[in-house]
Every structure is written in structure tokens, then in C-alpha cells.
CSV table of C-alpha atoms and ligand atoms in Angstrom, one decimal:
chain,number,residue,atom,x,y,z
A,10,MET,CA,-14.9,24.9,9.1
A,11,THR,CA,-13.5,22.2,6.9
A,12,ASP,CA,-14.3,18.5,7.4
A,13,ALA,CA,-11.8,16.1,8.9
A,14,PRO,CA,-9.7,14.7,6.0
A,15,TYR,CA,-9.4,11.1,5.1
A,16,LEU,CA,-5.7,10.1,5.1
A,17,PHE,CA,-3.9,7.8,2.6
A,18,VAL,CA,-0.5,6.4,3.2
A,19,SER,CA,1.4,3.5,1.5
A,20,ASP,CA,4.8,1.9,1.2
A,21,LEU,CA,5.9,2.4,4.8
A,22,HIS,CA,8.0,-0.8,4.6
A,23,LEU,CA,8.1,-1.0,8.3
A,24,ASP,CA,10.8,-3.3,9.6
A,25,ALA,CA,13.0,-3.6,12.7
A,26,ALA,CA,16.0,-2.6,10.6
A,27,LEU,CA,14.5,0.9,10.2
A,28,PRO,CA,13.2,1.9,13.7
A,29,GLU,CA,13.0,5.6,12.6
A,30,ALA,CA,10.2,4.8,10.2
A,31,VAL,CA,8.4,2.7,12.8
A,32,ASP,CA,8.6,5.5,15.3
A,33,GLN,CA,7.4,8.0,12.8
A,34,PHE,CA,4.4,5.9,11.9
A,35,ARG,CA,3.5,5.4,15.6
A,36,ALA,CA,3.8,9.2,16.1
A,37,PHE,CA,1.6,9.7,13.1
A,38,LEU,CA,-1.1,7.4,14.5
A,39,GLU,CA,-0.9,9.3,17.8
A,40,GLY,CA,-0.7,12.7,16.1
A,41,GLU,CA,-2.3,13.8,12.9
A,42,ALA,CA,-4.2,10.6,12.3
A,43,GLN,CA,-6.2,11.3,15.5
A,44,THR,CA,-8.1,14.0,13.7
A,45,ALA,CA,-8.8,12.0,10.6
A,46,ALA,CA,-12.2,10.9,9.4
A,47,GLY,CA,-10.6,7.6,8.3
A,48,LEU,CA,-7.2,6.1,7.4
A,49,TYR,CA,-6.3,4.1,4.2
A,50,ILE,CA,-3.1,2.1,4.1
A,51,LEU,CA,-2.5,1.2,0.4
A,52,GLY,CA,0.0,-1.7,0.8
A,53,ASP,CA,3.5,-2.4,1.8
A,54,LEU,CA,2.8,-1.4,5.4
A,55,PHE,CA,5.6,-3.9,6.2
A,56,GLU,CA,8.8,-4.7,4.5
A,57,ALA,CA,7.8,-8.3,4.7
A,58,TRP,CA,4.8,-10.3,6.1
A,59,VAL,CA,5.2,-14.1,6.3
A,60,GLY,CA,1.8,-14.8,7.8
A,61,ASP,CA,-0.7,-13.5,10.3
A,62,ASP,CA,0.8,-15.8,13.0
A,63,ASP,CA,4.2,-14.2,12.9
A,64,PRO,CA,5.0,-12.9,16.5
A,65,GLU,CA,8.1,-10.9,15.4
A,66,PRO,CA,8.3,-8.0,18.0
A,67,CYS,CA,8.6,-5.0,15.6
A,68,ARG,CA,5.6,-6.1,13.5
A,69,SER,CA,3.7,-7.0,16.6
A,70,ALA,CA,4.3,-3.5,18.0
A,71,VAL,CA,3.0,-1.9,14.8
A,72,CYS,CA,-0.1,-4.2,14.9
A,73,ASP,CA,-0.7,-3.2,18.6
A,74,ALA,CA,-0.4,0.5,17.7
A,75,LEU,CA,-3.0,0.0,14.9
A,76,ARG,CA,-5.2,-1.9,17.3
A,77,ALA,CA,-5.1,1.0,19.8
A,78,TYR,CA,-5.8,3.4,17.0
A,79,THR,CA,-8.8,1.5,15.6
A,80,ALA,CA,-10.1,0.7,19.1
A,81,ALA,CA,-10.3,4.4,19.8
A,82,GLY,CA,-12.9,4.6,17.0
A,83,HIS,CA,-10.8,5.4,13.9
A,84,PRO,CA,-11.8,3.4,10.9
A,85,THR,CA,-8.8,2.0,9.1
A,86,TRP,CA,-8.8,0.2,5.7
A,87,VAL,CA,-5.8,-1.7,4.3
A,88,VAL,CA,-5.0,-2.8,0.7
A,89,ARG,CA,-2.4,-5.6,0.5
A,90,GLY,CA,0.9,-4.7,-1.1
A,91,ASN,CA,3.4,-7.0,-2.9
A,92,ARG,CA,5.3,-7.2,0.4
A,93,ASP,CA,2.3,-8.0,2.6
A,94,PHE,CA,0.0,-9.8,0.2
A,95,LEU,CA,-0.4,-12.5,2.9
A,96,PHE,CA,-2.5,-10.2,5.1
A,97,ASN,CA,-5.6,-12.2,6.1
A,98,THR,CA,-8.3,-12.3,8.7
A,99,GLY,CA,-5.6,-12.8,11.4
A,100,PHE,CA,-4.2,-9.4,10.6
A,101,GLU,CA,-7.7,-7.9,10.8
A,102,THR,CA,-8.1,-9.4,14.3
A,103,ARG,CA,-4.6,-8.2,15.4
A,104,THR,CA,-5.1,-4.6,14.2
A,105,GLY,CA,-8.8,-3.9,13.9
A,106,CYS,CA,-8.2,-2.8,10.3
A,107,THR,CA,-10.5,-3.9,7.5
A,108,LEU,CA,-8.8,-5.4,4.4
A,109,LEU,CA,-10.0,-4.3,1.0
A,110,PRO,CA,-9.7,-5.9,-2.4
A,111,ASP,CA,-7.2,-4.5,-5.0
A,112,PRO,CA,-8.3,-2.5,-6.9
A,113,VAL,CA,-11.2,-1.0,-5.0
A,114,ARG,CA,-13.6,1.9,-5.5
A,115,VAL,CA,-13.5,4.4,-2.6
A,116,ARG,CA,-16.1,7.1,-2.4
A,117,ILE,CA,-15.4,10.2,-0.3
A,118,GLY,CA,-18.0,12.9,-0.5
A,119,ALA,CA,-18.5,13.5,-4.2
A,120,LEU,CA,-15.1,11.9,-5.0
A,121,ASP,CA,-15.2,8.4,-6.6
A,122,ALA,CA,-11.7,7.0,-6.7
A,123,PHE,CA,-9.9,4.0,-8.2
A,124,VAL,CA,-7.6,2.8,-5.4
A,125,SER,CA,-4.9,0.2,-5.6
A,126,HIS,CA,-1.5,-0.7,-4.2
A,127,GLY,CA,-0.3,0.0,-7.8
A,128,ASP,CA,1.7,-3.1,-8.7
A,129,VAL,CA,-1.1,-4.4,-10.9
A,130,LEU,CA,-0.7,-1.3,-13.1
A,131,CYS,CA,3.0,-2.0,-13.8
A,132,THR,CA,2.3,-4.3,-16.7
A,133,ASP,CA,5.6,-3.6,-18.5
A,134,ASP,CA,7.4,-5.6,-15.9
A,135,HIS,CA,6.5,-9.0,-17.3
A,136,ALA,CA,8.8,-11.0,-14.9
A,137,TYR,CA,7.2,-9.4,-11.9
A,138,GLN,CA,3.6,-9.9,-13.2
A,139,GLU,CA,4.4,-13.6,-13.7
A,140,LEU,CA,5.6,-13.8,-10.1
A,141,ARG,CA,2.5,-11.9,-8.9
A,142,SER,CA,0.1,-14.2,-10.7
A,143,ILE,CA,1.7,-17.2,-8.8
A,144,VAL,CA,1.9,-15.7,-5.3
A,145,GLN,CA,-1.7,-14.4,-5.6
A,146,GLN,CA,-3.0,-18.0,-6.0
A,147,ALA,CA,-4.9,-19.4,-3.0
A,148,ASP,CA,-3.1,-22.8,-3.5
A,149,PHE,CA,0.3,-21.2,-3.4
A,150,GLN,CA,-0.6,-19.2,-0.3
A,151,SER,CA,-2.0,-22.2,1.6
A,152,ARG,CA,1.1,-24.3,0.8
A,153,PHE,CA,3.4,-21.4,1.9
A,154,MET,CA,1.4,-20.9,5.1
A,155,ALA,CA,1.7,-24.7,5.9
A,156,LEU,CA,5.5,-24.2,6.2
A,157,PRO,CA,7.2,-23.6,9.5
A,158,LEU,CA,7.6,-19.9,10.4
A,159,GLU,CA,11.4,-20.0,10.1
A,160,THR,CA,11.2,-21.6,6.6
A,161,ARG,CA,8.8,-18.9,5.5
A,162,ARG,CA,11.1,-16.2,6.9
A,163,GLY,CA,14.0,-17.7,4.9
A,164,ILE,CA,12.0,-17.7,1.7
A,165,ALA,CA,10.9,-14.1,2.3
A,166,ASP,CA,14.5,-13.0,2.8
A,167,ARG,CA,15.6,-14.7,-0.4
A,168,ALA,CA,12.6,-13.2,-2.3
A,169,ARG,CA,13.6,-9.7,-1.1
A,170,SER,CA,17.2,-10.2,-2.3
A,171,GLY,CA,15.8,-11.5,-5.7
A,172,SER,CA,13.5,-8.4,-5.9
A,173,LYS,CA,16.4,-6.0,-5.2
A,174,ALA,CA,18.5,-7.7,-7.9
A,175,HIS,CA,15.6,-7.5,-10.4
A,176,THR,CA,14.8,-3.8,-9.7
A,177,SER,CA,18.5,-2.9,-10.1
A,178,ARG,CA,18.6,-4.6,-13.5
A,179,ALA,CA,15.2,-3.5,-14.9
A,180,ALA,CA,14.9,-0.2,-16.8
A,181,TYR,CA,13.4,2.8,-15.0
A,182,GLU,CA,10.4,3.0,-17.3
A,183,VAL,CA,9.6,-0.8,-17.0
A,184,MET,CA,9.3,-0.3,-13.2
A,185,ASP,CA,6.7,2.4,-13.5
A,186,VAL,CA,3.0,2.1,-14.3
A,187,ASN,CA,1.9,1.5,-17.9
A,188,PRO,CA,0.0,4.5,-19.5
A,189,ASP,CA,-2.4,2.1,-21.3
A,190,ALA,CA,-3.2,0.3,-18.0
A,191,ILE,CA,-3.9,3.6,-16.4
A,192,ARG,CA,-6.2,4.8,-19.2
A,193,THR,CA,-8.0,1.4,-19.3
A,194,ALA,CA,-8.6,1.5,-15.5
A,195,PHE,CA,-10.1,5.0,-15.8
A,196,ARG,CA,-12.2,4.1,-18.9
A,197,VAL,CA,-13.5,0.8,-17.5
A,198,THR,CA,-14.4,2.1,-14.1
A,199,GLY,CA,-15.6,5.6,-15.2
A,200,THR,CA,-13.6,7.2,-12.3
A,201,ARG,CA,-11.7,10.4,-12.7
A,202,LEU,CA,-9.4,10.0,-9.7
A,203,MET,CA,-6.8,7.2,-9.0
A,204,ILE,CA,-4.8,6.8,-5.9
A,205,HIS,CA,-1.9,4.3,-5.6
A,206,GLY,CA,1.6,3.7,-4.3
A,207,HIS,CA,4.1,1.0,-5.0
A,208,THR,CA,6.4,2.9,-7.4
A,209,HIS,CA,7.8,5.2,-4.7
A,210,ARG,CA,7.5,8.1,-7.2
A,211,PRO,CA,5.1,10.5,-5.4
A,212,GLY,CA,3.3,13.0,-7.6
A,213,ILE,CA,0.0,14.2,-9.0
A,214,HIS,CA,-0.5,13.5,-12.7
A,215,THR,CA,-3.2,14.6,-15.1
A,216,VAL,CA,-4.2,12.0,-17.6
A,217,ASP,CA,-6.4,12.7,-20.7
A,218,VAL,CA,-9.0,9.9,-21.1
A,219,GLU,CA,-11.1,10.5,-24.2
A,220,GLY,CA,-11.1,14.3,-23.6
A,221,GLN,CA,-11.7,14.0,-19.8
A,222,ALA,CA,-9.0,15.2,-17.5
A,223,CYS,CA,-8.4,12.5,-14.9
A,224,THR,CA,-6.1,12.7,-11.9
A,225,ARG,CA,-3.6,10.1,-10.8
A,226,ILE,CA,-2.1,10.6,-7.3
A,227,VAL,CA,1.0,8.5,-6.4
A,228,LEU,CA,1.9,8.2,-2.7
A,229,GLY,CA,5.5,8.3,-1.6
A,230,ASP,CA,7.4,5.7,0.5
A,231,TRP,CA,8.5,6.1,4.1
A,232,TYR,CA,12.2,5.1,3.8
A,233,THR,CA,13.7,8.5,4.5
A,234,GLN,CA,10.6,10.6,5.4
A,235,GLY,CA,6.8,10.1,5.6
A,236,SER,CA,4.2,10.8,2.8
A,237,VAL,CA,0.5,11.4,3.3
A,238,LEU,CA,-2.4,12.3,1.1
A,239,ARG,CA,-5.3,14.2,2.7
A,240,VAL,CA,-8.6,14.0,0.9
A,241,ARG,CA,-11.7,16.0,2.0
A,242,THR,CA,-15.4,15.5,1.3
A,243,ASP,CA,-15.5,18.8,-0.6
A,244,GLY,CA,-13.2,17.1,-3.2
A,245,SER,CA,-10.0,18.9,-2.2
A,246,PHE,CA,-6.8,17.1,-1.6
A,247,GLU,CA,-3.1,17.6,-0.8
A,248,LEU,CA,-0.1,15.3,-1.0
A,249,SER,CA,2.5,16.2,1.6
A,250,GLU,CA,5.9,15.0,2.7
A,251,LEU,CA,6.3,14.3,6.5
A,252,PRO,CA,9.8,15.3,7.4
A,253,ARG,CA,11.5,13.0,9.9
B,1,MN,MN1,5.0,-2.3,-3.5
């Protein structure tokens, strides 16, 4: 008998504009995830998150589904993405999920993994990293949260348009993780396994770090189908598409 797997997902980008993805995630929570030992959501659960006080119905319904899932005894951990970096204690209260820092060490059985949303590894995108360093500041976040909800929504909409324009202009390689950042993360942490999302380029890569074979697993997004990584305590794992 094999142990129940730990499940990893990321980049669901849930939004009222794409109800198919919302339905698929809720079915996932009520289906496969019921048999999991634990669930990790590695950022960009939502297309946008303008604060834990946002009552928008679609996002509320997802929070309620997560609340039901965690209340049934399923531990669920969440890393903030670049779309939902404003997750805070209110989100934990609404969902029963536990927020993790980024990056974070995750130990499953004998596996010791470096886990991140992944945007911090895309160091070639200087314009984006500059923006990230601003929005990560507590001062910026408290000033943003002091604005009325409608104002915050307007700013988030404009930020998404700006992000789309930027990603359509920037070179394909610039938008991916930087190989030196990957090797440095492995070297500094001493881990041999990395799990992240953000790039929407699912795959399993082997990286040579000073003669050691390390593994980098990239989760896929949920725009047109689902993507899940199953990790078992015996060290085995599989990355699968979830057809819609
Ligand atoms: Mn992202």
C-alpha cells in the first residue's frame, strides 16, 4: 500500500471570468484532494486579490470551498503569488489555510524541498523585480490597504493590463527562471529538489550543481486544464495534467 500523496498546485488564477477553472478546482477539492495527506497551493490561486476584506462572490465561494476542505481535517498550506501577495491573516481565517513564507523548506518523508511561487527566481526580468521589491514592502501594502475597496480594484485592474503589456513585450527567456538563481538556491539551501510555479511552463528539469543531480519541478497553470504534482513520503512524485 502506498501512502497518501501530498498534492501541489499553483497558478490557478481563479476569477469570475473563467468559471470553468473555478468549478474544476472545487471538484478537485471534493475529489482527488480528499485522499491527500496535505495540499500545497504555491501562489496565484486567484487572478487578483485586493485584500482579505474583499467580499467579491467568486473569490468568496473559493474561500468557502477551502474552508470546508480544511475544516474536514485536510491541512492546506499557501505560498503567496505575485497576483495574491496581499494574502494575510484574514485569508487564513476565511479559508483555514496556513500561509508560508517564500521561499520555504518543505520536508515530506525523506524529501527536503525548496518551495517557492517562483517569481523571485526570474531575476532576468529587472523591471518586474523592481516592481516586486516595491509591492513586497509593508509600508506600500498598508497604504494600499487603507484605500477604499473600489480604488484598490481599479489599481489591480490597471496593474494586470500593465503586466499583460509587459509580458507581451519581454523576451521569452527573460520571463523564465534564471539558471544561476536556481543553482544558487540549491547550493545555499543544500536541497536537491525544487518545486515552483509562476512561469506556466510545467516540466521536470535536472540541474547539475557541483556534480550533484538536482531536480526542479515546475507546476502548470489552470487556464485551460488543471495541473497537479503528487509527492509521496517514499520520495516518488508525478506531475500530471488534469483534463477539463
Ligand atoms: Mn505568478
